[in-house]
């Protein structure tokens, strides 16, 4: 399966932020899939977070912010609990939750 790099523009615009959602930096912000597309992660708000280049590199190498840090931030942004974010993502990935 080819990796799809195109992310839903609509979803990106919905979560678009001028700052890194982890450290607050204002430059080089890019969207990150918390559950990678390769692992079935969806283009949904609950799976996307805006990160600066440094936080983005860090999370991909397993350092801070961890996946849990990202999920907690998304929960805060969406006004729902960590468990709800987790469940919504699991469902989007085709699991029974
Ligand atoms: Zn950052
Ligand atoms: Zn990423």
PDB file of N, CA and C and ligand atoms in Angstrom:
ATOM      1  N   UNK A   1       0.848  -1.210   0.000  1.00  0.00           N
ATOM      2  CA  UNK A   1       0.000   0.000   0.000  1.00  0.00           C
ATOM      3  C   UNK A   1       0.876   1.249   0.000  1.00  0.00           C
ATOM      4  N   UNK A   2       0.535   2.162  -0.865  1.00  0.00           N
ATOM      5  CA  UNK A   2       1.294   3.412  -0.941  1.00  0.00           C
ATOM      6  C   UNK A   2       0.880   4.331   0.199  1.00  0.00           C
ATOM      7  N   UNK A   3       1.870   4.991   0.761  1.00  0.00           N
ATOM      8  CA  UNK A   3       1.550   5.918   1.836  1.00  0.00           C
ATOM      9  C   UNK A   3       0.925   7.166   1.263  1.00  0.00           C
ATOM     10  N   UNK A   4      -0.203   7.491   1.806  1.00  0.00           N
ATOM     11  CA  UNK A   4      -0.900   8.680   1.344  1.00  0.00           C
ATOM     12  C   UNK A   4      -0.430   9.869   2.173  1.00  0.00           C
ATOM     13  N   UNK A   5       0.129  10.829   1.526  1.00  0.00           N
ATOM     14  CA  UNK A   5       0.657  11.961   2.281  1.00  0.00           C
ATOM     15  C   UNK A   5      -0.319  13.134   2.287  1.00  0.00           C
ATOM     16  N   UNK A   6      -1.354  12.982   1.490  1.00  0.00           N
ATOM     17  CA  UNK A   6      -2.302  14.098   1.429  1.00  0.00           C
ATOM     18  C   UNK A   6      -3.264  14.017   2.606  1.00  0.00           C
ATOM     19  N   UNK A   7      -3.322  15.082   3.322  1.00  0.00           N
ATOM     20  CA  UNK A   7      -4.186  15.138   4.488  1.00  0.00           C
ATOM     21  C   UNK A   7      -5.389  15.997   4.122  1.00  0.00           C
ATOM     22  N   UNK A   8      -6.522  15.618   4.639  1.00  0.00           N
ATOM     23  CA  UNK A   8      -7.732  16.387   4.385  1.00  0.00           C
ATOM     24  C   UNK A   8      -7.515  17.863   4.728  1.00  0.00           C
ATOM     25  N   UNK A   9      -7.636  18.698   3.707  1.00  0.00           N
ATOM     26  CA  UNK A   9      -7.435  20.145   3.892  1.00  0.00           C
ATOM     27  C   UNK A   9      -8.437  20.708   4.887  1.00  0.00           C
ATOM     28  N   UNK A  10      -9.635  20.181   4.825  1.00  0.00           N
ATOM     29  CA  UNK A  10     -10.688  20.696   5.685  1.00  0.00           C
ATOM     30  C   UNK A  10     -10.333  20.446   7.152  1.00  0.00           C
ATOM     31  N   UNK A  11      -9.909  19.217   7.427  1.00  0.00           N
ATOM     32  CA  UNK A  11      -9.566  18.881   8.808  1.00  0.00           C
ATOM     33  C   UNK A  11      -8.384  19.705   9.280  1.00  0.00           C
ATOM     34  N   UNK A  12      -7.405  19.855   8.407  1.00  0.00           N
ATOM     35  CA  UNK A  12      -6.228  20.648   8.767  1.00  0.00           C
ATOM     36  C   UNK A  12      -6.635  22.076   9.083  1.00  0.00           C
ATOM     37  N   UNK A  13      -7.516  22.630   8.270  1.00  0.00           N
ATOM     38  CA  UNK A  13      -7.939  24.008   8.527  1.00  0.00           C
ATOM     39  C   UNK A  13      -8.694  24.122   9.842  1.00  0.00           C
ATOM     40  N   UNK A  14      -9.431  23.083  10.176  1.00  0.00           N
ATOM     41  CA  UNK A  14     -10.184  23.094  11.435  1.00  0.00           C
ATOM     42  C   UNK A  14      -9.266  23.154  12.653  1.00  0.00           C
ATOM     43  N   UNK A  15      -8.154  22.434  12.565  1.00  0.00           N
ATOM     44  CA  UNK A  15      -7.275  22.396  13.734  1.00  0.00           C
ATOM     45  C   UNK A  15      -6.116  23.369  13.596  1.00  0.00           C
ATOM     46  N   UNK A  16      -6.080  24.097  12.493  1.00  0.00           N
ATOM     47  CA  UNK A  16      -4.928  24.951  12.231  1.00  0.00           C
ATOM     48  C   UNK A  16      -4.666  25.889  13.401  1.00  0.00           C
ATOM     49  N   UNK A  17      -3.410  25.934  13.747  1.00  0.00           N
ATOM     50  CA  UNK A  17      -3.010  26.768  14.853  1.00  0.00           C
ATOM     51  C   UNK A  17      -1.753  27.494  14.427  1.00  0.00           C
ATOM     52  N   UNK A  18      -1.512  28.654  14.995  1.00  0.00           N
ATOM     53  CA  UNK A  18      -0.299  29.385  14.647  1.00  0.00           C
ATOM     54  C   UNK A  18       0.835  29.011  15.587  1.00  0.00           C
ATOM     55  N   UNK A  19       0.543  28.092  16.510  1.00  0.00           N
ATOM     56  CA  UNK A  19       1.574  27.695  17.458  1.00  0.00           C
ATOM     57  C   UNK A  19       1.646  26.187  17.560  1.00  0.00           C
ATOM     58  N   UNK A  20       2.826  25.741  17.957  1.00  0.00           N
ATOM     59  CA  UNK A  20       3.006  24.324  18.270  1.00  0.00           C
ATOM     60  C   UNK A  20       2.120  24.040  19.478  1.00  0.00           C
ATOM     61  N   UNK A  21       1.315  22.997  19.406  1.00  0.00           N
ATOM     62  CA  UNK A  21       0.390  22.707  20.505  1.00  0.00           C
ATOM     63  C   UNK A  21       1.106  22.151  21.742  1.00  0.00           C
ATOM     64  N   UNK A  22       2.358  21.781  21.590  1.00  0.00           N
ATOM     65  CA  UNK A  22       3.118  21.263  22.738  1.00  0.00           C
ATOM     66  C   UNK A  22       3.950  22.357  23.397  1.00  0.00           C
ATOM     67  N   UNK A  23       4.782  23.030  22.613  1.00  0.00           N
ATOM     68  CA  UNK A  23       5.717  23.979  23.229  1.00  0.00           C
ATOM     69  C   UNK A  23       5.369  25.444  22.961  1.00  0.00           C
ATOM     70  N   UNK A  24       4.388  25.686  22.073  1.00  0.00           N
ATOM     71  CA  UNK A  24       3.959  27.060  21.847  1.00  0.00           C
ATOM     72  C   UNK A  24       4.775  27.842  20.835  1.00  0.00           C
ATOM     73  N   UNK A  25       5.798  27.224  20.268  1.00  0.00           N
ATOM     74  CA  UNK A  25       6.615  27.926  19.269  1.00  0.00           C
ATOM     75  C   UNK A  25       5.763  28.287  18.049  1.00  0.00           C
ATOM     76  N   UNK A  26       6.107  29.416  17.416  1.00  0.00           N
ATOM     77  CA  UNK A  26       5.268  29.927  16.334  1.00  0.00           C
ATOM     78  C   UNK A  26       5.814  29.710  14.925  1.00  0.00           C
ATOM     79  N   UNK A  27       6.965  29.081  14.810  1.00  0.00           N
ATOM     80  CA  UNK A  27       7.525  28.896  13.464  1.00  0.00           C
ATOM     81  C   UNK A  27       7.570  27.427  13.068  1.00  0.00           C
ATOM     82  N   UNK A  28       7.508  27.204  11.758  1.00  0.00           N
ATOM     83  CA  UNK A  28       7.598  25.846  11.202  1.00  0.00           C
ATOM     84  C   UNK A  28       6.615  24.868  11.825  1.00  0.00           C
ATOM     85  N   UNK A  29       5.354  25.251  11.814  1.00  0.00           N
ATOM     86  CA  UNK A  29       4.318  24.380  12.372  1.00  0.00           C
ATOM     87  C   UNK A  29       3.797  23.441  11.287  1.00  0.00           C
ATOM     88  N   UNK A  30       3.709  22.186  11.624  1.00  0.00           N
ATOM     89  CA  UNK A  30       3.192  21.215  10.665  1.00  0.00           C
ATOM     90  C   UNK A  30       2.295  20.209  11.366  1.00  0.00           C
ATOM     91  N   UNK A  31       1.329  19.645  10.605  1.00  0.00           N
ATOM     92  CA  UNK A  31       0.421  18.675  11.216  1.00  0.00           C
ATOM     93  C   UNK A  31       1.095  17.322  11.394  1.00  0.00           C
ATOM     94  N   UNK A  32       0.822  16.666  12.487  1.00  0.00           N
ATOM     95  CA  UNK A  32       1.362  15.331  12.769  1.00  0.00           C
ATOM     96  C   UNK A  32       0.204  14.379  13.052  1.00  0.00           C
ATOM     97  N   UNK A  33       0.285  13.195  12.455  1.00  0.00           N
ATOM     98  CA  UNK A  33      -0.690  12.146  12.746  1.00  0.00           C
ATOM     99  C   UNK A  33      -0.208  11.405  13.985  1.00  0.00           C
ATOM    100  N   UNK A  34      -1.007  11.409  15.033  1.00  0.00           N
ATOM    101  CA  UNK A  34      -0.602  10.770  16.285  1.00  0.00           C
ATOM    102  C   UNK A  34      -0.516   9.259  16.079  1.00  0.00           C
ATOM    103  N   UNK A  35      -1.548   8.687  15.483  1.00  0.00           N
ATOM    104  CA  UNK A  35      -1.453   7.305  15.000  1.00  0.00           C
ATOM    105  C   UNK A  35      -1.087   7.438  13.528  1.00  0.00           C
ATOM    106  N   UNK A  36       0.051   6.938  13.142  1.00  0.00           N
ATOM    107  CA  UNK A  36       0.533   7.149  11.775  1.00  0.00           C
ATOM    108  C   UNK A  36      -0.449   6.609  10.746  1.00  0.00           C
ATOM    109  N   UNK A  37      -0.370   7.187   9.560  1.00  0.00           N
ATOM    110  CA  UNK A  37      -1.226   6.698   8.485  1.00  0.00           C
ATOM    111  C   UNK A  37      -0.899   5.248   8.210  1.00  0.00           C
ATOM    112  N   UNK A  38       0.381   4.914   8.329  1.00  0.00           N
ATOM    113  CA  UNK A  38       0.825   3.545   8.077  1.00  0.00           C
ATOM    114  C   UNK A  38       0.170   2.543   9.006  1.00  0.00           C
ATOM    115  N   UNK A  39      -0.133   2.968  10.233  1.00  0.00           N
ATOM    116  CA  UNK A  39      -0.773   2.064  11.189  1.00  0.00           C
ATOM    117  C   UNK A  39      -2.289   2.194  11.143  1.00  0.00           C
ATOM    118  N   UNK A  40      -2.796   2.949  10.156  1.00  0.00           N
ATOM    119  CA  UNK A  40      -4.246   3.057   9.991  1.00  0.00           C
ATOM    120  C   UNK A  40      -4.856   4.304  10.603  1.00  0.00           C
ATOM    121  N   UNK A  41      -4.018   5.195  11.097  1.00  0.00           N
ATOM    122  CA  UNK A  41      -4.520   6.429  11.703  1.00  0.00           C
ATOM    123  C   UNK A  41      -5.271   7.287  10.692  1.00  0.00           C
ATOM    124  N   UNK A  42      -6.321   7.912  11.145  1.00  0.00           N
ATOM    125  CA  UNK A  42      -7.177   8.665  10.245  1.00  0.00           C
ATOM    126  C   UNK A  42      -6.881  10.156  10.195  1.00  0.00           C
ATOM    127  N   UNK A  43      -7.446  10.788   9.154  1.00  0.00           N
ATOM    128  CA  UNK A  43      -7.368  12.247   9.013  1.00  0.00           C
ATOM    129  C   UNK A  43      -8.506  12.885   9.795  1.00  0.00           C
ATOM    130  N   UNK A  44      -8.502  12.657  11.072  1.00  0.00           N
ATOM    131  CA  UNK A  44      -9.564  13.228  11.897  1.00  0.00           C
ATOM    132  C   UNK A  44      -8.936  14.136  12.945  1.00  0.00           C
ATOM    133  N   UNK A  45      -9.715  15.069  13.415  1.00  0.00           N
ATOM    134  CA  UNK A  45      -9.200  16.041  14.386  1.00  0.00           C
ATOM    135  C   UNK A  45      -8.521  15.365  15.569  1.00  0.00           C
ATOM    136  N   UNK A  46      -9.147  14.272  16.031  1.00  0.00           N
ATOM    137  CA  UNK A  46      -8.639  13.576  17.218  1.00  0.00           C
ATOM    138  C   UNK A  46      -7.301  12.886  16.980  1.00  0.00           C
ATOM    139  N   UNK A  47      -6.915  12.772  15.695  1.00  0.00           N
ATOM    140  CA  UNK A  47      -5.631  12.123  15.398  1.00  0.00           C
ATOM    141  C   UNK A  47      -4.587  13.113  14.917  1.00  0.00           C
ATOM    142  N   UNK A  48      -4.938  14.388  14.873  1.00  0.00           N
ATOM    143  CA  UNK A  48      -4.008  15.379  14.336  1.00  0.00           C
ATOM    144  C   UNK A  48      -3.631  16.428  15.370  1.00  0.00           C
ATOM    145  N   UNK A  49      -2.356  16.763  15.348  1.00  0.00           N
ATOM    146  CA  UNK A  49      -1.867  17.795  16.245  1.00  0.00           C
ATOM    147  C   UNK A  49      -0.861  18.629  15.464  1.00  0.00           C
ATOM    148  N   UNK A  50      -0.829  19.928  15.747  1.00  0.00           N
ATOM    149  CA  UNK A  50       0.123  20.801  15.069  1.00  0.00           C
ATOM    150  C   UNK A  50       1.383  20.889  15.913  1.00  0.00           C
ATOM    151  N   UNK A  51       2.493  20.530  15.300  1.00  0.00           N
ATOM    152  CA  UNK A  51       3.764  20.546  16.022  1.00  0.00           C
ATOM    153  C   UNK A  51       4.805  21.380  15.288  1.00  0.00           C
ATOM    154  N   UNK A  52       5.743  21.935  16.039  1.00  0.00           N
ATOM    155  CA  UNK A  52       6.878  22.597  15.415  1.00  0.00           C
ATOM    156  C   UNK A  52       7.832  21.494  14.946  1.00  0.00           C
ATOM    157  N   UNK A  53       8.791  21.866  14.122  1.00  0.00           N
ATOM    158  CA  UNK A  53       9.698  20.855  13.580  1.00  0.00           C
ATOM    159  C   UNK A  53      10.388  20.060  14.681  1.00  0.00           C
ATOM    160  N   UNK A  54      10.844  20.758  15.732  1.00  0.00           N
ATOM    161  CA  UNK A  54      11.578  20.062  16.791  1.00  0.00           C
ATOM    162  C   UNK A  54      10.702  19.057  17.544  1.00  0.00           C
ATOM    163  N   UNK A  55       9.495  19.485  17.941  1.00  0.00           N
ATOM    164  CA  UNK A  55       8.594  18.557  18.636  1.00  0.00           C
ATOM    165  C   UNK A  55       8.220  17.405  17.717  1.00  0.00           C
ATOM    166  N   UNK A  56       8.099  17.723  16.421  1.00  0.00           N
ATOM    167  CA  UNK A  56       7.727  16.696  15.455  1.00  0.00           C
ATOM    168  C   UNK A  56       8.823  15.631  15.358  1.00  0.00           C
ATOM    169  N   UNK A  57      10.054  16.083  15.248  1.00  0.00           N
ATOM    170  CA  UNK A  57      11.184  15.145  15.193  1.00  0.00           C
ATOM    171  C   UNK A  57      11.238  14.338  16.489  1.00  0.00           C
ATOM    172  N   UNK A  58      11.070  15.031  17.617  1.00  0.00           N
ATOM    173  CA  UNK A  58      11.140  14.353  18.920  1.00  0.00           C
ATOM    174  C   UNK A  58      10.097  13.254  19.048  1.00  0.00           C
ATOM    175  N   UNK A  59       8.853  13.571  18.676  1.00  0.00           N
ATOM    176  CA  UNK A  59       7.800  12.577  18.874  1.00  0.00           C
ATOM    177  C   UNK A  59       8.032  11.373  17.963  1.00  0.00           C
ATOM    178  N   UNK A  60       8.576  11.634  16.761  1.00  0.00           N
ATOM    179  CA  UNK A  60       8.848  10.504  15.863  1.00  0.00           C
ATOM    180  C   UNK A  60      10.006   9.659  16.347  1.00  0.00           C
ATOM    181  N   UNK A  61      10.859  10.216  17.199  1.00  0.00           N
ATOM    182  CA  UNK A  61      11.974   9.405  17.701  1.00  0.00           C
ATOM    183  C   UNK A  61      11.686   8.899  19.116  1.00  0.00           C
ATOM    184  N   UNK A  62      10.420   8.996  19.520  1.00  0.00           N
ATOM    185  CA  UNK A  62      10.011   8.405  20.801  1.00  0.00           C
ATOM    186  C   UNK A  62      10.339   9.234  22.030  1.00  0.00           C
ATOM    187  N   UNK A  63      10.702  10.499  21.815  1.00  0.00           N
ATOM    188  CA  UNK A  63      10.990  11.363  22.959  1.00  0.00           C
ATOM    189  C   UNK A  63       9.790  12.273  23.217  1.00  0.00           C
ATOM    190  N   UNK A  64       9.940  13.181  24.179  1.00  0.00           N
ATOM    191  CA  UNK A  64       8.869  14.131  24.472  1.00  0.00           C
ATOM    192  C   UNK A  64       8.629  15.027  23.255  1.00  0.00           C
ATOM    193  N   UNK A  65       7.406  15.269  22.811  1.00  0.00           N
ATOM    194  CA  UNK A  65       6.163  14.757  23.380  1.00  0.00           C
ATOM    195  C   UNK A  65       5.891  13.317  22.944  1.00  0.00           C
ATOM    196  N   UNK A  66       5.503  12.488  23.896  1.00  0.00           N
ATOM    197  CA  UNK A  66       5.137  11.109  23.580  1.00  0.00           C
ATOM    198  C   UNK A  66       3.740  11.106  22.959  1.00  0.00           C
ATOM    199  N   UNK A  67       3.361   9.939  22.489  1.00  0.00           N
ATOM    200  CA  UNK A  67       2.032   9.776  21.918  1.00  0.00           C
ATOM    201  C   UNK A  67       0.962  10.176  22.950  1.00  0.00           C
ATOM    202  N   UNK A  68       1.182   9.781  24.194  1.00  0.00           N
ATOM    203  CA  UNK A  68       0.230  10.128  25.249  1.00  0.00           C
ATOM    204  C   UNK A  68       0.170  11.638  25.476  1.00  0.00           C
ATOM    205  N   UNK A  69       1.340  12.305  25.421  1.00  0.00           N
ATOM    206  CA  UNK A  69       1.348  13.766  25.569  1.00  0.00           C
ATOM    207  C   UNK A  69       0.483  14.389  24.480  1.00  0.00           C
ATOM    208  N   UNK A  70       0.639  13.894  23.256  1.00  0.00           N
ATOM    209  CA  UNK A  70      -0.129  14.429  22.125  1.00  0.00           C
ATOM    210  C   UNK A  70      -1.620  14.178  22.321  1.00  0.00           C
ATOM    211  N   UNK A  71      -1.963  12.952  22.727  1.00  0.00           N
ATOM    212  CA  UNK A  71      -3.377  12.615  22.924  1.00  0.00           C
ATOM    213  C   UNK A  71      -3.989  13.469  24.029  1.00  0.00           C
ATOM    214  N   UNK A  72      -3.210  13.742  25.063  1.00  0.00           N
ATOM    215  CA  UNK A  72      -3.708  14.595  26.145  1.00  0.00           C
ATOM    216  C   UNK A  72      -3.960  16.017  25.661  1.00  0.00           C
ATOM    217  N   UNK A  73      -3.077  16.520  24.802  1.00  0.00           N
ATOM    218  CA  UNK A  73      -3.242  17.860  24.253  1.00  0.00           C
ATOM    219  C   UNK A  73      -4.496  17.944  23.383  1.00  0.00           C
ATOM    220  N   UNK A  74      -4.700  16.900  22.592  1.00  0.00           N
ATOM    221  CA  UNK A  74      -5.870  16.864  21.719  1.00  0.00           C
ATOM    222  C   UNK A  74      -7.143  16.823  22.566  1.00  0.00           C
ATOM    223  N   UNK A  75      -7.119  16.045  23.637  1.00  0.00           N
ATOM    224  CA  UNK A  75      -8.278  15.956  24.525  1.00  0.00           C
ATOM    225  C   UNK A  75      -8.613  17.341  25.075  1.00  0.00           C
ATOM    226  N   UNK A  76      -7.569  18.054  25.485  1.00  0.00           N
ATOM    227  CA  UNK A  76      -7.731  19.408  26.007  1.00  0.00           C
ATOM    228  C   UNK A  76      -8.339  20.324  24.939  1.00  0.00           C
ATOM    229  N   UNK A  77      -7.783  20.262  23.727  1.00  0.00           N
ATOM    230  CA  UNK A  77      -8.242  21.107  22.627  1.00  0.00           C
ATOM    231  C   UNK A  77      -9.694  20.823  22.266  1.00  0.00           C
ATOM    232  N   UNK A  78     -10.056  19.525  22.243  1.00  0.00           N
ATOM    233  CA  UNK A  78     -11.400  19.138  21.831  1.00  0.00           C
ATOM    234  C   UNK A  78     -12.399  19.177  22.986  1.00  0.00           C
ATOM    235  N   UNK A  79     -11.910  19.376  24.195  1.00  0.00           N
ATOM    236  CA  UNK A  79     -12.801  19.442  25.345  1.00  0.00           C
ATOM    237  C   UNK A  79     -13.408  18.100  25.712  1.00  0.00           C
ATOM    238  N   UNK A  80     -12.663  17.020  25.436  1.00  0.00           N
ATOM    239  CA  UNK A  80     -13.131  15.685  25.796  1.00  0.00           C
ATOM    240  C   UNK A  80     -12.017  15.005  26.602  1.00  0.00           C
ATOM    241  N   UNK A  81     -12.286  13.789  27.072  1.00  0.00           N
ATOM    242  CA  UNK A  81     -11.278  13.119  27.900  1.00  0.00           C
ATOM    243  C   UNK A  81     -10.280  12.362  27.031  1.00  0.00           C
ATOM    244  N   UNK A  82      -9.162  12.039  27.660  1.00  0.00           N
ATOM    245  CA  UNK A  82      -8.137  11.232  26.989  1.00  0.00           C
ATOM    246  C   UNK A  82      -8.755   9.924  26.500  1.00  0.00           C
ATOM    247  N   UNK A  83      -9.566   9.297  27.343  1.00  0.00           N
ATOM    248  CA  UNK A  83     -10.185   8.029  26.966  1.00  0.00           C
ATOM    249  C   UNK A  83     -11.084   8.162  25.747  1.00  0.00           C
ATOM    250  N   UNK A  84     -11.778   9.299  25.653  1.00  0.00           N
ATOM    251  CA  UNK A  84     -12.652   9.519  24.496  1.00  0.00           C
ATOM    252  C   UNK A  84     -11.824   9.693  23.220  1.00  0.00           C
ATOM    253  N   UNK A  85     -10.744  10.457  23.326  1.00  0.00           N
ATOM    254  CA  UNK A  85      -9.860  10.633  22.161  1.00  0.00           C
ATOM    255  C   UNK A  85      -9.323   9.274  21.726  1.00  0.00           C
ATOM    256  N   UNK A  86      -8.900   8.497  22.702  1.00  0.00           N
ATOM    257  CA  UNK A  86      -8.344   7.170  22.437  1.00  0.00           C
ATOM    258  C   UNK A  86      -9.379   6.297  21.720  1.00  0.00           C
ATOM    259  N   UNK A  87     -10.604   6.315  22.235  1.00  0.00           N
ATOM    260  CA  UNK A  87     -11.663   5.474  21.669  1.00  0.00           C
ATOM    261  C   UNK A  87     -12.037   5.922  20.255  1.00  0.00           C
ATOM    262  N   UNK A  88     -12.111   7.240  20.044  1.00  0.00           N
ATOM    263  CA  UNK A  88     -12.462   7.754  18.715  1.00  0.00           C
ATOM    264  C   UNK A  88     -11.397   7.325  17.700  1.00  0.00           C
ATOM    265  N   UNK A  89     -10.146   7.390  18.099  1.00  0.00           N
ATOM    266  CA  UNK A  89      -9.063   6.977  17.202  1.00  0.00           C
ATOM    267  C   UNK A  89      -9.099   5.482  16.920  1.00  0.00           C
ATOM    268  N   UNK A  90      -9.372   4.698  17.956  1.00  0.00           N
ATOM    269  CA  UNK A  90      -9.446   3.241  17.767  1.00  0.00           C
ATOM    270  C   UNK A  90     -10.557   2.904  16.778  1.00  0.00           C
ATOM    271  N   UNK A  91     -11.684   3.572  16.936  1.00  0.00           N
ATOM    272  CA  UNK A  91     -12.813   3.330  16.052  1.00  0.00           C
ATOM    273  C   UNK A  91     -12.454   3.692  14.613  1.00  0.00           C
ATOM    274  N   UNK A  92     -11.799   4.860  14.449  1.00  0.00           N
ATOM    275  CA  UNK A  92     -11.413   5.324  13.125  1.00  0.00           C
ATOM    276  C   UNK A  92     -10.443   4.345  12.470  1.00  0.00           C
ATOM    277  N   UNK A  93      -9.707   3.596  13.298  1.00  0.00           N
ATOM    278  CA  UNK A  93      -8.748   2.643  12.775  1.00  0.00           C
ATOM    279  C   UNK A  93      -9.381   1.268  12.562  1.00  0.00           C
ATOM    280  N   UNK A  94     -10.688   1.186  12.837  1.00  0.00           N
ATOM    281  CA  UNK A  94     -11.407  -0.049  12.563  1.00  0.00           C
ATOM    282  C   UNK A  94     -11.463  -1.044  13.702  1.00  0.00           C
ATOM    283  N   UNK A  95     -11.043  -0.614  14.896  1.00  0.00           N
ATOM    284  CA  UNK A  95     -11.120  -1.519  16.040  1.00  0.00           C
ATOM    285  C   UNK A  95     -12.479  -1.392  16.707  1.00  0.00           C
ATOM    286  N   UNK A  96     -12.789  -2.396  17.515  1.00  0.00           N
ATOM    287  CA  UNK A  96     -14.067  -2.385  18.227  1.00  0.00           C
ATOM    288  C   UNK A  96     -14.025  -1.497  19.463  1.00  0.00           C
ATOM    289  N   UNK A  97     -12.897  -0.857  19.714  1.00  0.00           N
ATOM    290  CA  UNK A  97     -12.608  -0.005  20.867  1.00  0.00           C
ATOM    291  C   UNK A  97     -12.344  -0.805  22.132  1.00  0.00           C
TER     292      UNK A  97
HETATM  293 ZN1  LIG B   1       6.993  22.409  19.635  1.00  0.00          ZN
HETATM  294 ZN1  LIG B   2       4.463  13.260  12.115  1.00  0.00          ZN
END
